PDB file of N, CA and C in Angstrom:
ATOM      1  N   MET A   1     121.159 112.660 101.201  1.00  0.00           N
ATOM      2  CA  MET A   1     120.266 111.596 101.599  1.00  0.00           C
ATOM      3  C   MET A   1     118.892 112.125 101.955  1.00  0.00           C
ATOM      4  N   THR A   2     118.763 113.303 102.514  1.00  0.00           N
ATOM      5  CA  THR A   2     117.449 113.821 102.877  1.00  0.00           C
ATOM      6  C   THR A   2     116.893 114.623 101.705  1.00  0.00           C
ATOM      7  N   ALA A   3     115.999 114.024 100.973  1.00  0.00           N
ATOM      8  CA  ALA A   3     115.485 114.617  99.741  1.00  0.00           C
ATOM      9  C   ALA A   3     114.869 115.986  99.971  1.00  0.00           C
ATOM     10  N   LEU A   4     114.080 116.138 101.004  1.00  0.00           N
ATOM     11  CA  LEU A   4     113.435 117.408 101.280  1.00  0.00           C
ATOM     12  C   LEU A   4     113.975 118.043 102.549  1.00  0.00           C
ATOM     13  N   GLY A   5     115.030 117.488 103.103  1.00  0.00           N
ATOM     14  CA  GLY A   5     115.586 118.014 104.329  1.00  0.00           C
ATOM     15  C   GLY A   5     114.759 117.654 105.545  1.00  0.00           C
ATOM     16  N   LYS A   6     113.795 116.762 105.380  1.00  0.00           N
ATOM     17  CA  LYS A   6     112.943 116.367 106.501  1.00  0.00           C
ATOM     18  C   LYS A   6     113.612 115.262 107.296  1.00  0.00           C
ATOM     19  N   GLN A   7     113.312 115.220 108.555  1.00  0.00           N
ATOM     20  CA  GLN A   7     113.812 114.159 109.405  1.00  0.00           C
ATOM     21  C   GLN A   7     112.664 113.218 109.742  1.00  0.00           C
ATOM     22  N   VAL A   8     113.001 112.002 110.069  1.00  0.00           N
ATOM     23  CA  VAL A   8     112.017 111.014 110.464  1.00  0.00           C
ATOM     24  C   VAL A   8     111.748 111.186 111.948  1.00  0.00           C
ATOM     25  N   SER A   9     110.465 111.286 112.315  1.00  0.00           N
ATOM     26  CA  SER A   9     110.150 111.402 113.735  1.00  0.00           C
ATOM     27  C   SER A   9     109.524 110.131 114.279  1.00  0.00           C
ATOM     28  N   GLY A  10     109.097 109.234 113.411  1.00  0.00           N
ATOM     29  CA  GLY A  10     108.530 107.971 113.861  1.00  0.00           C
ATOM     30  C   GLY A  10     108.721 106.895 112.813  1.00  0.00           C
ATOM     31  N   LEU A  11     108.957 105.684 113.261  1.00  0.00           N
ATOM     32  CA  LEU A  11     109.122 104.546 112.369  1.00  0.00           C
ATOM     33  C   LEU A  11     108.137 103.479 112.801  1.00  0.00           C
ATOM     34  N   PHE A  12     107.402 102.951 111.834  1.00  0.00           N
ATOM     35  CA  PHE A  12     106.364 101.967 112.105  1.00  0.00           C
ATOM     36  C   PHE A  12     106.425 100.858 111.072  1.00  0.00           C
ATOM     37  N   VAL A  13     105.746  99.769 111.387  1.00  0.00           N
ATOM     38  CA  VAL A  13     105.507  98.724 110.404  1.00  0.00           C
ATOM     39  C   VAL A  13     103.989  98.584 110.328  1.00  0.00           C
ATOM     40  N   ASP A  14     103.468  98.507 109.114  1.00  0.00           N
ATOM     41  CA  ASP A  14     102.037  98.311 108.902  1.00  0.00           C
ATOM     42  C   ASP A  14     101.792  96.815 108.822  1.00  0.00           C
ATOM     43  N   ARG A  15     101.070  96.281 109.778  1.00  0.00           N
ATOM     44  CA  ARG A  15     100.837  94.836 109.823  1.00  0.00           C
ATOM     45  C   ARG A  15     100.003  94.343 108.642  1.00  0.00           C
ATOM     46  N   MET A  16      99.124  95.180 108.106  1.00  0.00           N
ATOM     47  CA  MET A  16      98.271  94.758 106.992  1.00  0.00           C
ATOM     48  C   MET A  16      99.079  94.564 105.703  1.00  0.00           C
ATOM     49  N   CYS A  17      99.898  95.547 105.352  1.00  0.00           N
ATOM     50  CA  CYS A  17     100.637  95.457 104.085  1.00  0.00           C
ATOM     51  C   CYS A  17     102.091  95.038 104.287  1.00  0.00           C
ATOM     52  N   ARG A  18     102.505  94.860 105.546  1.00  0.00           N
ATOM     53  CA  ARG A  18     103.870  94.424 105.868  1.00  0.00           C
ATOM     54  C   ARG A  18     104.922  95.321 105.224  1.00  0.00           C
ATOM     55  N   GLN A  19     104.744  96.634 105.416  1.00  0.00           N
ATOM     56  CA  GLN A  19     105.654  97.622 104.867  1.00  0.00           C
ATOM     57  C   GLN A  19     106.137  98.551 105.971  1.00  0.00           C
ATOM     58  N   TRP A  20     107.317  99.126 105.771  1.00  0.00           N
ATOM     59  CA  TRP A  20     107.827 100.149 106.664  1.00  0.00           C
ATOM     60  C   TRP A  20     107.081 101.446 106.382  1.00  0.00           C
ATOM     61  N   ILE A  21     106.688 102.143 107.437  1.00  0.00           N
ATOM     62  CA  ILE A  21     106.025 103.443 107.339  1.00  0.00           C
ATOM     63  C   ILE A  21     106.796 104.410 108.222  1.00  0.00           C
ATOM     64  N   VAL A  22     107.083 105.592 107.711  1.00  0.00           N
ATOM     65  CA  VAL A  22     107.740 106.607 108.527  1.00  0.00           C
ATOM     66  C   VAL A  22     106.823 107.822 108.646  1.00  0.00           C
ATOM     67  N   GLN A  23     107.019 108.563 109.713  1.00  0.00           N
ATOM     68  CA  GLN A  23     106.282 109.804 109.926  1.00  0.00           C
ATOM     69  C   GLN A  23     107.292 110.926 110.067  1.00  0.00           C
ATOM     70  N   ASP A  24     107.094 111.996 109.279  1.00  0.00           N
ATOM     71  CA  ASP A  24     108.009 113.126 109.372  1.00  0.00           C
ATOM     72  C   ASP A  24     107.526 114.089 110.466  1.00  0.00           C
ATOM     73  N   PRO A  25     108.344 115.075 110.830  1.00  0.00           N
ATOM     74  CA  PRO A  25     107.980 115.996 111.917  1.00  0.00           C
ATOM     75  C   PRO A  25     106.678 116.767 111.673  1.00  0.00           C
ATOM     76  N   GLU A  26     106.253 116.913 110.408  1.00  0.00           N
ATOM     77  CA  GLU A  26     104.998 117.608 110.105  1.00  0.00           C
ATOM     78  C   GLU A  26     103.787 116.715 110.270  1.00  0.00           C
ATOM     79  N   GLY A  27     104.009 115.422 110.569  1.00  0.00           N
ATOM     80  CA  GLY A  27     102.907 114.486 110.763  1.00  0.00           C
ATOM     81  C   GLY A  27     102.530 113.703 109.518  1.00  0.00           C
ATOM     82  N   ASN A  28     103.243 113.910 108.408  1.00  0.00           N
ATOM     83  CA  ASN A  28     102.970 113.172 107.170  1.00  0.00           C
ATOM     84  C   ASN A  28     103.528 111.757 107.277  1.00  0.00           C
ATOM     85  N   PHE A  29     102.789 110.800 106.734  1.00  0.00           N
ATOM     86  CA  PHE A  29     103.234 109.412 106.713  1.00  0.00           C
ATOM     87  C   PHE A  29     103.735 109.062 105.319  1.00  0.00           C
ATOM     88  N   TRP A  30     104.777 108.207 105.285  1.00  0.00           N
ATOM     89  CA  TRP A  30     105.396 107.804 104.032  1.00  0.00           C
ATOM     90  C   TRP A  30     105.600 106.289 104.020  1.00  0.00           C
ATOM     91  N   LEU A  31     105.284 105.665 102.908  1.00  0.00           N
ATOM     92  CA  LEU A  31     105.509 104.244 102.693  1.00  0.00           C
ATOM     93  C   LEU A  31     106.886 104.080 102.075  1.00  0.00           C
ATOM     94  N   LEU A  32     107.694 103.190 102.634  1.00  0.00           N
ATOM     95  CA  LEU A  32     109.038 102.962 102.112  1.00  0.00           C
ATOM     96  C   LEU A  32     109.067 101.696 101.277  1.00  0.00           C
ATOM     97  N   PRO A  33     109.559 101.795 100.042  1.00  0.00           N
ATOM     98  CA  PRO A  33     109.679 100.590  99.217  1.00  0.00           C
ATOM     99  C   PRO A  33     110.871  99.747  99.672  1.00  0.00           C
ATOM    100  N   SER A  34     110.897  98.516  99.246  1.00  0.00           N
ATOM    101  CA  SER A  34     111.997  97.601  99.586  1.00  0.00           C
ATOM    102  C   SER A  34     113.102  97.732  98.547  1.00  0.00           C
ATOM    103  N   VAL A  35     113.862  98.809  98.668  1.00  0.00           N
ATOM    104  CA  VAL A  35     114.989  99.074  97.774  1.00  0.00           C
ATOM    105  C   VAL A  35     116.179  99.513  98.621  1.00  0.00           C
ATOM    106  N   GLU A  36     117.330  99.706  97.970  1.00  0.00           N
ATOM    107  CA  GLU A  36     118.546 100.070  98.702  1.00  0.00           C
ATOM    108  C   GLU A  36     118.441 101.423  99.398  1.00  0.00           C
ATOM    109  N   ASP A  37     117.862 102.428  98.772  1.00  0.00           N
ATOM    110  CA  ASP A  37     117.729 103.749  99.366  1.00  0.00           C
ATOM    111  C   ASP A  37     116.234 104.114  99.427  1.00  0.00           C
ATOM    112  N   PRO A  38     115.493 103.564 100.390  1.00  0.00           N
ATOM    113  CA  PRO A  38     114.039 103.726 100.398  1.00  0.00           C
ATOM    114  C   PRO A  38     113.563 105.159 100.605  1.00  0.00           C
ATOM    115  N   TRP A  39     114.312 105.982 101.327  1.00  0.00           N
ATOM    116  CA  TRP A  39     113.854 107.342 101.616  1.00  0.00           C
ATOM    117  C   TRP A  39     113.699 108.160 100.340  1.00  0.00           C
ATOM    118  N   GLU A  40     114.598 107.978  99.397  1.00  0.00           N
ATOM    119  CA  GLU A  40     114.539 108.725  98.137  1.00  0.00           C
ATOM    120  C   GLU A  40     113.330 108.336  97.291  1.00  0.00           C
ATOM    121  N   LEU A  41     112.790 107.135  97.478  1.00  0.00           N
ATOM    122  CA  LEU A  41     111.680 106.637  96.668  1.00  0.00           C
ATOM    123  C   LEU A  41     110.385 106.477  97.470  1.00  0.00           C
ATOM    124  N   ARG A  42     110.301 107.127  98.603  1.00  0.00           N
ATOM    125  CA  ARG A  42     109.117 106.999  99.459  1.00  0.00           C
ATOM    126  C   ARG A  42     107.867 107.522  98.758  1.00  0.00           C
ATOM    127  N   GLN A  43     106.718 106.986  99.175  1.00  0.00           N
ATOM    128  CA  GLN A  43     105.429 107.383  98.625  1.00  0.00           C
ATOM    129  C   GLN A  43     104.522 107.832  99.770  1.00  0.00           C
ATOM    130  N   PRO A  44     103.634 108.789  99.525  1.00  0.00           N
ATOM    131  CA  PRO A  44     102.703 109.199 100.585  1.00  0.00           C
ATOM    132  C   PRO A  44     101.865 108.015 101.059  1.00  0.00           C
ATOM    133  N   PHE A  45     101.579 107.990 102.345  1.00  0.00           N
ATOM    134  CA  PHE A  45     100.776 106.933 102.947  1.00  0.00           C
ATOM    135  C   PHE A  45      99.677 107.598 103.757  1.00  0.00           C
ATOM    136  N   TYR A  46      98.456 107.145 103.574  1.00  0.00           N
ATOM    137  CA  TYR A  46      97.313 107.733 104.262  1.00  0.00           C
ATOM    138  C   TYR A  46      96.645 106.672 105.124  1.00  0.00           C
ATOM    139  N   PRO A  47      96.929 106.672 106.433  1.00  0.00           N
ATOM    140  CA  PRO A  47      96.324 105.667 107.321  1.00  0.00           C
ATOM    141  C   PRO A  47      94.799 105.799 107.324  1.00  0.00           C
ATOM    142  N   ASN A  48      94.130 104.668 107.501  1.00  0.00           N
ATOM    143  CA  ASN A  48      92.677 104.667 107.636  1.00  0.00           C
ATOM    144  C   ASN A  48      92.287 103.852 108.861  1.00  0.00           C
ATOM    145  N   ALA A  49      91.021 103.581 109.023  1.00  0.00           N
ATOM    146  CA  ALA A  49      90.533 102.879 110.217  1.00  0.00           C
ATOM    147  C   ALA A  49      91.109 101.469 110.344  1.00  0.00           C
ATOM    148  N   GLU A  50      91.438 100.833 109.218  1.00  0.00           N
ATOM    149  CA  GLU A  50      91.988  99.474 109.259  1.00  0.00           C
ATOM    150  C   GLU A  50      93.501  99.438 109.429  1.00  0.00           C
ATOM    151  N   THR A  51      94.151 100.575 109.347  1.00  0.00           N
ATOM    152  CA  THR A  51      95.603 100.628 109.454  1.00  0.00           C
ATOM    153  C   THR A  51      96.036 100.230 110.862  1.00  0.00           C
ATOM    154  N   ASP A  52      96.994  99.305 110.924  1.00  0.00           N
ATOM    155  CA  ASP A  52      97.517  98.828 112.203  1.00  0.00           C
ATOM    156  C   ASP A  52      99.017  99.103 112.247  1.00  0.00           C
ATOM    157  N   LEU A  53      99.379 100.341 112.623  1.00  0.00           N
ATOM    158  CA  LEU A  53     100.791 100.713 112.694  1.00  0.00           C
ATOM    159  C   LEU A  53     101.375 100.331 114.041  1.00  0.00           C
ATOM    160  N   GLU A  54     102.459  99.593 113.993  1.00  0.00           N
ATOM    161  CA  GLU A  54     103.159  99.188 115.204  1.00  0.00           C
ATOM    162  C   GLU A  54     104.480  99.952 115.276  1.00  0.00           C
ATOM    163  N   PRO A  55     104.715 100.686 116.365  1.00  0.00           N
ATOM    164  CA  PRO A  55     105.987 101.419 116.495  1.00  0.00           C
ATOM    165  C   PRO A  55     107.179 100.457 116.473  1.00  0.00           C
ATOM    166  N   VAL A  56     108.253 100.918 115.859  1.00  0.00           N
ATOM    167  CA  VAL A  56     109.480 100.139 115.732  1.00  0.00           C
ATOM    168  C   VAL A  56     110.584 100.926 116.424  1.00  0.00           C
ATOM    169  N   PRO A  57     111.493 100.258 117.159  1.00  0.00           N
ATOM    170  CA  PRO A  57     112.590 100.969 117.823  1.00  0.00           C
ATOM    171  C   PRO A  57     113.410 101.806 116.848  1.00  0.00           C
ATOM    172  N   GLY A  58     113.862 102.946 117.313  1.00  0.00           N
ATOM    173  CA  GLY A  58     114.583 103.912 116.496  1.00  0.00           C
ATOM    174  C   GLY A  58     115.857 103.413 115.861  1.00  0.00           C
ATOM    175  N   HIS A  59     116.496 102.386 116.435  1.00  0.00           N
ATOM    176  CA  HIS A  59     117.755 101.926 115.845  1.00  0.00           C
ATOM    177  C   HIS A  59     117.556 101.312 114.461  1.00  0.00           C
ATOM    178  N   TYR A  60     116.330 100.998 114.080  1.00  0.00           N
ATOM    179  CA  TYR A  60     116.067 100.498 112.733  1.00  0.00           C
ATOM    180  C   TYR A  60     116.197 101.599 111.687  1.00  0.00           C
ATOM    181  N   LYS A  61     116.108 102.869 112.097  1.00  0.00           N
ATOM    182  CA  LYS A  61     116.274 103.971 111.150  1.00  0.00           C
ATOM    183  C   LYS A  61     117.635 103.896 110.482  1.00  0.00           C
ATOM    184  N   ASP A  62     118.649 103.608 111.275  1.00  0.00           N
ATOM    185  CA  ASP A  62     120.007 103.486 110.751  1.00  0.00           C
ATOM    186  C   ASP A  62     120.121 102.322 109.786  1.00  0.00           C
ATOM    187  N   MET A  63     119.493 101.195 110.126  1.00  0.00           N
ATOM    188  CA  MET A  63     119.531 100.011 109.278  1.00  0.00           C
ATOM    189  C   MET A  63     118.898 100.300 107.914  1.00  0.00           C
ATOM    190  N   LEU A  64     117.849 101.132 107.905  1.00  0.00           N
ATOM    191  CA  LEU A  64     117.148 101.458 106.664  1.00  0.00           C
ATOM    192  C   LEU A  64     117.771 102.653 105.941  1.00  0.00           C
ATOM    193  N   GLY A  65     118.778 103.291 106.539  1.00  0.00           N
ATOM    194  CA  GLY A  65     119.413 104.434 105.926  1.00  0.00           C
ATOM    195  C   GLY A  65     118.549 105.682 105.918  1.00  0.00           C
ATOM    196  N   LEU A  66     117.715 105.838 106.943  1.00  0.00           N
ATOM    197  CA  LEU A  66     116.800 106.969 107.008  1.00  0.00           C
ATOM    198  C   LEU A  66     117.464 108.177 107.654  1.00  0.00           C
ATOM    199  N   PRO A  67     117.006 109.381 107.278  1.00  0.00           N
ATOM    200  CA  PRO A  67     117.542 110.600 107.916  1.00  0.00           C
ATOM    201  C   PRO A  67     117.076 110.686 109.362  1.00  0.00           C
ATOM    202  N   PHE A  68     117.869 111.308 110.193  1.00  0.00           N
ATOM    203  CA  PHE A  68     117.504 111.404 111.614  1.00  0.00           C
ATOM    204  C   PHE A  68     116.964 112.741 111.961  1.00  0.00           C
TER     205      PHE A  68
END
């Protein structure tokens, strides 16, 4: 399940694009697509001044099938 062996250190929702965003321990952000296994198909995400990331409780990681 962990494509690069990375763990998720933060889970957010971007209010502008209404997408799940995760942050790995290295500080990289990833956009998760709306598919069954989103972690395998994640795309790099680069926040900017207009980005409005709202933290999401950690129990959603399990719901999304994300690595811990």
